[in-house]
Steps between C-alpha positions, in 0.01 A plus 500: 500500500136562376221326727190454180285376787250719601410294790739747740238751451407521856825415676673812321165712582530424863889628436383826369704346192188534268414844327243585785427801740594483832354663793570613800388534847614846499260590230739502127476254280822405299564278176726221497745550273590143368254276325572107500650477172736767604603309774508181337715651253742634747573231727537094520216292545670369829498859634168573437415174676716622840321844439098350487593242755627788760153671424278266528640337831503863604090484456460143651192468702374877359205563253518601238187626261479490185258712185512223207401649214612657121643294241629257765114376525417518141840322403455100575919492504493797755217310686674205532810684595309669773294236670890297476622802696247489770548140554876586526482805762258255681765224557742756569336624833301793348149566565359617195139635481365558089227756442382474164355737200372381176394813294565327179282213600192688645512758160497170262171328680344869527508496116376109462218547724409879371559701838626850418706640777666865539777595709568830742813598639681141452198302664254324252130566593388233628130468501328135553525336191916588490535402870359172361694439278853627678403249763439233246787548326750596793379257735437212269763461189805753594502378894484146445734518209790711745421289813509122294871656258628521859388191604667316181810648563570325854354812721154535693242732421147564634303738260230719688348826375390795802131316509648196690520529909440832490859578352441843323258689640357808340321882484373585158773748320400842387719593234598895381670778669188577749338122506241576259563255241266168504778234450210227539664192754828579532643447827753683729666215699354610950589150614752204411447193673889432594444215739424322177747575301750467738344105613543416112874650498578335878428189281724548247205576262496828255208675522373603102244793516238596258428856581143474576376550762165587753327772708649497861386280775147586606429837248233546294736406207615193608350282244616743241763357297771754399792575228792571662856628303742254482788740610301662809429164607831329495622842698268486781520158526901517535450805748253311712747199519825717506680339237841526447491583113180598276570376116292652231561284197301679215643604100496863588826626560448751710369858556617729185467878433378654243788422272450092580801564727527248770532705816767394697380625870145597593386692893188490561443781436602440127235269448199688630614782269552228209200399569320829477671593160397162339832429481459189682144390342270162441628205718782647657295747681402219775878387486632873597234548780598175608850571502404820691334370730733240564706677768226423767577164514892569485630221279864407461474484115250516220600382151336589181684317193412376143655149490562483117677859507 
């Protein structure tokens, strides 16, 4: 039997059903081998059922953070389906944290309001005017939109960015091999304020997060407000709370060589060598040094899937 609902998207993720990579605390990262049409293909719809239901009351009462971005964002049906999902995990016992991106979003009011922006090794310069308008559009439109689709589908949702209470705290990011490279107000994530995000999630409340955030507590920069990547922020945020799974929900499917080969398992070693041969380039640069960097905070698993594969 063939499930046409998309609306499993995150239940088979947190699986390791979906076409996603899967690391390790041991330091390799594997791909799943099944994707959820596979699956749906293969088996009854009452099996699958017995299947997610095992998993998720396996993760009751564990966090669980998730990257939302990719066509999922840009698609209103794959919205929908999403903020449905989160509602759903929610009643289920799960407590689900959302960090958000909106590339797609922030490029289309660059070009209304005339802002040129340039990017350098995956991160997009970010001097004033872009930080502006990132915040603007992050912040205001995208956030609301995620937290109030969750909301109208029966869950509970508080959207934030890192500005409020102090949540993400930054230092200014130099980008380039040696630091050299002016990346204007990006941020690199020092401090998350987890006493907050955990009160909201103690309340059966997910926490949506607009990845912008603020000079640490008391530094010169503090007023500063800073650009921070999507993908490092949902990371450090799920290492500072030790969630049980990270999700990165995105339309990339993965890291490919240089024949557009999906590689199947990655050390990390791999990817700083990828990395160095432009073979992983552009906006999976921060993904791979995230993914490397990953094995500080020791998660059980971290998924990285294409929901419309």
């Amino acid at each position: 039997m063939k499930i046409v609902s998309t609306s499993i998207i995150l239940f088979l993720s947190l699986l390791g059903a979906a076409n996603s990579f899967v690391a390790s605390p041991c330091g390799n990262l594997r791909r799943g081998f099944t994707t959820p049409t596979q699956l749906a293909d293969a088996s009854s719809f009452v099996e699958n059922a017995k299947t997610v239901a095992s998993s998720i009351h396996s993760l009751q009462g564990q966090t669980i953070v998730v990257k939302y971005g990719g066509n999922a964002m840009t698609s209103p049906e794959l919205a929908q389906l999403f903020c449905e999902d989160v509602a759903t995990l929610q009643k289920m016992g799960l407590r689900v944290v959302v960090v958000h991106g909106g590339g797609p979003m922030i490029n289309a009011m660059l070009e209304k309001v005339g802002v040129e922006s340039t990017w350098e090794g995956g991160m997009r310069v970010s001097t004033k005017e872009v930080v502006d308008v990132a915040a603007m559009v992050l912040c205001g439109t995208v956030n609301k939109d995620i937290a109030g689709g969750i909301v109208r589908s029966g869950g509970r949702a508080l959207g934030l960015c890192g500005r409020d209470d102090g949540l993400l705290q930054c230092e200014k990011l130099w980008g380039g091999d040696d630091g050299s490279i002016d990346l204007g107000n990006v941020g690199q994530v020092k401090v998350v304020n987890t006493d907050l995000v955990n009160d909201l999630l103690d309340a059966g409340i997910t926490p949506v997060i607009a990845p912008i955030g603020m000079g640490c507590k008391g530094a010169d920069d503090e007023a500063i407000v800073y650009n921070i990547n999507a993908d490092v922020a949902a990371g450090r945020i799920a290492g500072e709370l030790k969630a049980a799974r990270v999700l990165f929900l995105t339309d990339i499917a993965g890291v490919l060589d240089k024949e557009k080969n999906l590689m199947e398992r990655l050390t990390c070693d791999d990817i700083a060598g990828l990395i160095k041969d432009e073979t992983i380039t552009g906006g999976m640069i921060p993904k791979g040094e995230w993914f490397f960097l990953r094995v500080v905070w020791l998660f059980s698993w971290i998924y990285y899937f294409d929901p419309v594969d």
